[in-house]
Short mmCIF file of C-alpha atoms in Angstrom, two decimals:
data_model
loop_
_atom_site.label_atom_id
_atom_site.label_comp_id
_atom_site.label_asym_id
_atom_site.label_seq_id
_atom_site.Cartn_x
_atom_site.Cartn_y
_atom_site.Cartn_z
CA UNK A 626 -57.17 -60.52 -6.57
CA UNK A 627 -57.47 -60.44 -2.99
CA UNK A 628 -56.03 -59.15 0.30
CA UNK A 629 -56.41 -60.17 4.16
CA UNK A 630 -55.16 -58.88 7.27
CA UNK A 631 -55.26 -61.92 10.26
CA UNK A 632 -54.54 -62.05 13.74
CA UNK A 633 -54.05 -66.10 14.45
CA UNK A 634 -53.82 -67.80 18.16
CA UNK A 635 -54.15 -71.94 17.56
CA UNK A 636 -52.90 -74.74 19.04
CA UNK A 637 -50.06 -74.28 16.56
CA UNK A 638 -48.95 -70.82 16.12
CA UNK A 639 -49.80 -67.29 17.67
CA UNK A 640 -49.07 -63.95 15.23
CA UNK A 641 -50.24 -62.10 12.72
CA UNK A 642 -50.33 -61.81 9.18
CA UNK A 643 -50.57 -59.45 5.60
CA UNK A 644 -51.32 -61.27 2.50
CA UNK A 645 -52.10 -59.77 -0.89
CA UNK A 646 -52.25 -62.03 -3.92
CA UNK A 647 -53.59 -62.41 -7.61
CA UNK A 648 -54.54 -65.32 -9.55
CA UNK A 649 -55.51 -65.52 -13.76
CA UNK A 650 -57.84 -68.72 -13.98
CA UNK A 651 -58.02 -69.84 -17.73
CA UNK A 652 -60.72 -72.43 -19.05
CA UNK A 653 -59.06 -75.76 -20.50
CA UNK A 654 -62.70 -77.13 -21.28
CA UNK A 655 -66.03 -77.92 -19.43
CA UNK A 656 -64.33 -79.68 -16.65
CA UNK A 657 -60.66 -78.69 -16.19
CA UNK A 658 -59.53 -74.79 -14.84
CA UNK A 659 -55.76 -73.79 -14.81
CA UNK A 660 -54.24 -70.85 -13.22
CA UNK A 661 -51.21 -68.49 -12.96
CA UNK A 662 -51.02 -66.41 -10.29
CA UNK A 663 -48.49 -65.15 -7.26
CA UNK A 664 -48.85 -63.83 -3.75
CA UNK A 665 -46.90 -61.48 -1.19
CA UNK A 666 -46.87 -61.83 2.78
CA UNK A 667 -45.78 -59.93 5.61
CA UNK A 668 -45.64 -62.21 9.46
CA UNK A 669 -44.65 -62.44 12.67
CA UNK A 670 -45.26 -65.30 14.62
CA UNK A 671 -44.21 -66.77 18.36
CA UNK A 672 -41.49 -69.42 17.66
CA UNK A 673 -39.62 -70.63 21.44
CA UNK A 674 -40.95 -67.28 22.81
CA UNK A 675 -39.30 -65.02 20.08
CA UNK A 676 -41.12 -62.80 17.41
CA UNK A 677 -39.95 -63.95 13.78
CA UNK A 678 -40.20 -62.19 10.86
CA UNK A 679 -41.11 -62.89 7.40
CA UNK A 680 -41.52 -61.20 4.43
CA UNK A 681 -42.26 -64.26 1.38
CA UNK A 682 -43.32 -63.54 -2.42
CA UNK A 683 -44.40 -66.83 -4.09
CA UNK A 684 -45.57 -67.94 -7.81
CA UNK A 685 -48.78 -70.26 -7.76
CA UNK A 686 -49.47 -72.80 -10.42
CA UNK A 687 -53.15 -74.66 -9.83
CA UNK A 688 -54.91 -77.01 -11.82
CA UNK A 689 -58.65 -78.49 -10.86
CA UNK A 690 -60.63 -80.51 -12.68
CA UNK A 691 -64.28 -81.25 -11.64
CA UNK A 692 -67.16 -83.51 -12.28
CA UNK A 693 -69.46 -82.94 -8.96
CA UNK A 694 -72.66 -82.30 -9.55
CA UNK A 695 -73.16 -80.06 -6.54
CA UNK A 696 -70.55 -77.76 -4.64
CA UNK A 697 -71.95 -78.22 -1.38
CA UNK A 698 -73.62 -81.48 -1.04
CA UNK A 699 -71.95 -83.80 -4.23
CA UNK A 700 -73.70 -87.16 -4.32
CA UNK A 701 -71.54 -87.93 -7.99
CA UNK A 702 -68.62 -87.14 -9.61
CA UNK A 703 -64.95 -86.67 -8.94
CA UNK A 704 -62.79 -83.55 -7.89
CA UNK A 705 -59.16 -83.34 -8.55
CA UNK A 706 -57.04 -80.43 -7.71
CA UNK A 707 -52.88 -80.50 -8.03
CA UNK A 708 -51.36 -77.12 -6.84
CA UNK A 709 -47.00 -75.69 -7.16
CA UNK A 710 -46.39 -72.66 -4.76
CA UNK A 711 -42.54 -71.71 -5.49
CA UNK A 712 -41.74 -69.31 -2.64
CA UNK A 713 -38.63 -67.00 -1.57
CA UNK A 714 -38.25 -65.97 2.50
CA UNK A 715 -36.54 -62.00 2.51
CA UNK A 716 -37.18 -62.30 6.17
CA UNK A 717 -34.99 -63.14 9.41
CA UNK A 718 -34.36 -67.07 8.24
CA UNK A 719 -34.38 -66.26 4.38
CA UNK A 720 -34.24 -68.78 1.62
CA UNK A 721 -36.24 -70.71 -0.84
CA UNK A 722 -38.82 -73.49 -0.39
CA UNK A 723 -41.40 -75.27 -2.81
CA UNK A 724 -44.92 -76.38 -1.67
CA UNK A 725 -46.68 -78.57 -4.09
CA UNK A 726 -49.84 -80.80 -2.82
CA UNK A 727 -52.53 -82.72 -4.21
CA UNK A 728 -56.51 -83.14 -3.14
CA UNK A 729 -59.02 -85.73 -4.57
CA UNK A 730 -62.45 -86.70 -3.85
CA UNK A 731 -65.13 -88.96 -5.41
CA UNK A 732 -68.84 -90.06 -4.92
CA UNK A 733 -70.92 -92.28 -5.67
CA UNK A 734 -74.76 -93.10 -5.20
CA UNK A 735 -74.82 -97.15 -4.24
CA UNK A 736 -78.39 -96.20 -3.65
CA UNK A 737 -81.59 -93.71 -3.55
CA UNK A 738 -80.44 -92.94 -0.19
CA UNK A 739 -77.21 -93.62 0.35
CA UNK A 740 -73.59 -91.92 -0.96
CA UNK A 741 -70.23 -93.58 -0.38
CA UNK A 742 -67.70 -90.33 -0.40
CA UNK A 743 -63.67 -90.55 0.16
CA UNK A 744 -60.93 -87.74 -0.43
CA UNK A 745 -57.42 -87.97 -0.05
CA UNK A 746 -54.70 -85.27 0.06
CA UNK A 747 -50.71 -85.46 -0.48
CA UNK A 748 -48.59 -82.60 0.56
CA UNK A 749 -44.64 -81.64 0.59
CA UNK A 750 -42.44 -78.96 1.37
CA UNK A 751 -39.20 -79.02 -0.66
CA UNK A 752 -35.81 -76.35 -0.05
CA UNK A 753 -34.63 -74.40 2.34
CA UNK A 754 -34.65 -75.60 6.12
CA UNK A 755 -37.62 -76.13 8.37
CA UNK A 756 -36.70 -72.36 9.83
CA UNK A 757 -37.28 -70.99 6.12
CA UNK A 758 -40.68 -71.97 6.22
CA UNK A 759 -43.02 -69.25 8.02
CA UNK A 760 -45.51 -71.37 10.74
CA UNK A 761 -48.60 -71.04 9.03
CA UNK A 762 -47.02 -72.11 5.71
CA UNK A 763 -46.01 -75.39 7.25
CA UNK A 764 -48.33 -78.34 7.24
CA UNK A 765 -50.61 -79.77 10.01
CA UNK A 766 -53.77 -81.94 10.61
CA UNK A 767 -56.80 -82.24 12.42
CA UNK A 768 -59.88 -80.72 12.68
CA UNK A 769 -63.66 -80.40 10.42
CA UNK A 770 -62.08 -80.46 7.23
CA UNK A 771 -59.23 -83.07 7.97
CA UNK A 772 -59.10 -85.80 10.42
CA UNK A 773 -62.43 -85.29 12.92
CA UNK A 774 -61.81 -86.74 15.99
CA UNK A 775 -58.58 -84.68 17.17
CA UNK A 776 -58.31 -80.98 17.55
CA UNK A 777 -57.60 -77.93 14.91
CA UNK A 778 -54.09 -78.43 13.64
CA UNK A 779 -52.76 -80.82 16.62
CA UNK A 780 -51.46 -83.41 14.29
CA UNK A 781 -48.02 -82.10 13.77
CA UNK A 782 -44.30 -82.79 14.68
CA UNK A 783 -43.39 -80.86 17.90
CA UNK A 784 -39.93 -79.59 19.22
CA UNK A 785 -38.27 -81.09 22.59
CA UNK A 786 -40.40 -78.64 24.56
CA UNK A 787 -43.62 -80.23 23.34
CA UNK A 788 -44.69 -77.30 21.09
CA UNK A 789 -46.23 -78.14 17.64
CA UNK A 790 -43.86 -77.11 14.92
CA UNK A 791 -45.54 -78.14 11.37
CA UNK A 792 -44.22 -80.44 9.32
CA UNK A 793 -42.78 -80.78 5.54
CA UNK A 794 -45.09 -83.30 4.36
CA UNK A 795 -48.65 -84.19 4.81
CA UNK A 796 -51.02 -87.54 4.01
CA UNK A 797 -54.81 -87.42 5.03
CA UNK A 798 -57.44 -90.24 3.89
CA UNK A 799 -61.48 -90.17 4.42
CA UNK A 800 -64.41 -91.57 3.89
CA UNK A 801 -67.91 -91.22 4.38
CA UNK A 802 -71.28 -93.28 4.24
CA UNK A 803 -73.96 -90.89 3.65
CA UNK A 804 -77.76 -91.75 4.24
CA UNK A 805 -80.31 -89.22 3.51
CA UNK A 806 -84.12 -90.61 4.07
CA UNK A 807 -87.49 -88.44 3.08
CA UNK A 808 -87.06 -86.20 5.29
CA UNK A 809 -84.51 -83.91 6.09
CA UNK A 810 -82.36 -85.49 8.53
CA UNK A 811 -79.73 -87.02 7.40
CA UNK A 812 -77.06 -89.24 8.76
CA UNK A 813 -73.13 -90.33 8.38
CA UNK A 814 -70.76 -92.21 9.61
CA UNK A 815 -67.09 -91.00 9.15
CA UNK A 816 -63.58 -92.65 9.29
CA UNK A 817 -60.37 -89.99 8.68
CA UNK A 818 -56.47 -91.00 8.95
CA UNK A 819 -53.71 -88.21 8.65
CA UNK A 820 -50.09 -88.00 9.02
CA UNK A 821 -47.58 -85.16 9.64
CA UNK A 822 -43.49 -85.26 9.32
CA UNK A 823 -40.68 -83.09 8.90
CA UNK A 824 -39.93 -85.24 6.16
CA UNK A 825 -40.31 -83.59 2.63
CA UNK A 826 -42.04 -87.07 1.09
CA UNK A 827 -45.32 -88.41 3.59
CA UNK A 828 -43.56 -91.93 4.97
CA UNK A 829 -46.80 -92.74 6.92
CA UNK A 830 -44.81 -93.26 9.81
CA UNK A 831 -47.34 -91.92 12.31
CA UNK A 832 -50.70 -92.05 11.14
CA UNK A 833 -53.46 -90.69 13.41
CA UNK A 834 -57.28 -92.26 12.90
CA UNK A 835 -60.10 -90.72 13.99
CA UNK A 836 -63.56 -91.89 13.71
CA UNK A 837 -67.24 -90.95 14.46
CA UNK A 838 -71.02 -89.93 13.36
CA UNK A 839 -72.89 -87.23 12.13
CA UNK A 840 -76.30 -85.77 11.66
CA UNK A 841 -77.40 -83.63 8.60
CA UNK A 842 -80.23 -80.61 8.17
CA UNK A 843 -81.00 -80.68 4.62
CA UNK A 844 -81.65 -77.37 3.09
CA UNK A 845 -82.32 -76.14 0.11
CA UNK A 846 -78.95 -74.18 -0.37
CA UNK A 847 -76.76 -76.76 2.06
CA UNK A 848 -76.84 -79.29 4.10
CA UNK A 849 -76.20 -78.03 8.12
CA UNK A 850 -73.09 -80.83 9.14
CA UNK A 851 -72.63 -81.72 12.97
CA UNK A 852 -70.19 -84.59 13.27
CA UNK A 853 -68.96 -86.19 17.05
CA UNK A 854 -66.00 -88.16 16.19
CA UNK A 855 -63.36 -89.86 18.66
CA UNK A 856 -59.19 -90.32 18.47
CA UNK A 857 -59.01 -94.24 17.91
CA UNK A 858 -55.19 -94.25 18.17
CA UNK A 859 -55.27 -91.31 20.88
CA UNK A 860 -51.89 -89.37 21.90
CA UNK A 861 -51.59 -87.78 25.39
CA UNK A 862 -53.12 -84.97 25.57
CA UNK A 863 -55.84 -85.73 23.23
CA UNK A 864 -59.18 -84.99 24.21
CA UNK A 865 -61.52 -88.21 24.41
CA UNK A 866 -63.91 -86.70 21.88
CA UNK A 867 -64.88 -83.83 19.46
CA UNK A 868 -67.83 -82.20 17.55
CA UNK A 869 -67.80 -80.06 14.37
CA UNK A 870 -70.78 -77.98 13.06
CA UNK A 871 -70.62 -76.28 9.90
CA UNK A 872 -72.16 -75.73 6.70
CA UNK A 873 -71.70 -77.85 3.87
CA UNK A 874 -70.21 -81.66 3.63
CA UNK A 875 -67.08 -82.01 4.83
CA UNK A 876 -65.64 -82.79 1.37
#
């Protein structure tokens, strides 16, 4: 079970949220989870200047099934995770809308120093109209964690105004080259591609690339990530280049 209270101001939405939810994870076997679970929210965020309202209850359905050998820093092994988040909207534009999406990653050693890593995600929005779905339930790219090289959830649809507005359906791709020497510094280079429409099926109609290097601290809990990654199909707007630090590989 869990809870969080959230005040949010991106590039993409400004509001605040109330979430509570629950989730019973059962044990298939060594490798494979599945869980049950279902969520409540309460949220009100700018849309064209006006405060909207939602108030959504959802079912969750999640399966995972994982062969990495490390959490933080895999160097073998695959990760597959499918996830079906039936929701109903009581609030101002109220209806009923289905998420469902779909993550996978793999790695593998070609060498005693170097890992070739790639992940790919698949993401749709089914029911109800575009209004039915809160803003921070919609779906947007860019960022760490998605396509480096353009900013935190800029890759999105946006209204005649120019404002980014989310879209049904999602399609990221990435891979890495990994080196890690003797020491430990490590290095990477990176190429991510992601595309968001306001169609409910990914159509890959406007795929954004982005593409860069990073450095890695090796320690012995995680490796410390700082990646500097460009736009190579840049938009207006864009900003010429970007840097991430974190903790942990990027997938």
């Amino acid at each position: 079970m869990g809870a969080q209270i959230a005040s949010e101001n991106t590039d993409a939405f400004n509001g605040e949220r109330v979430s509570a939810s629950a989730l019973m994870t059962q044990k298939l076997n060594k490798r494979t989870r599945a869980g049950l679970g279902f969520g409540a929210e309460a949220s009100r965020y700018e849309e064209n200047g006006i405060n909207v309202e939602s108030y959504v209850l959802n079912g969750l359905g999640r399966i995972l099934y994982d062969t990495r050998n490390s959490l933080f820093d895999p160097e073998r092994g695959h990760q597959l995770e499918g996830a079906l988040v039936p929701s109903y909207n009581f609030g101002e534009a109220d209806g009923f809308f289905t998420s469902a999406y779909f993550n996978g990653s793999t790695y593998t050693r070609v060498s005693d120093k170097i890992v070739l890593a790639g992940r790919a995600k698949l993401g749709t929005i089914v029911g109800g109209s575009l209004n039915t779905i809160p803003l921070n339930r919609r779906y947007y790219a860019g960022g760490g964690g998605s396509v480096r090289g353009f900013g935190y959830q800029t890759i999105s649809p946006k209204d005649a105004g120019g404002t980014l507005i989310g879209g049904r359906s999602i399609s990221e791709l990435s891979g890495e080259l990994r080196y890690k020497g003797d020491n430990p510094l490590g290095f990477t280079a990176v190429v991510d591609a992601g595309s968001v429409t306001q169609k409910e099926y990914p159509d890959f109609s406007d795929v954004r690339i982005g593409a860069g290097l990073g450095v890695r601290y090796y320690t012995s809990f995680a490796p410390l990530r700082a990646d500097i990654a460009i736009p190579v199909n840049k938009r207006d707007g864009d900003s010429a280049v970007q840097i991430y630090i974190s903790i942990g590989q990027a997938f």
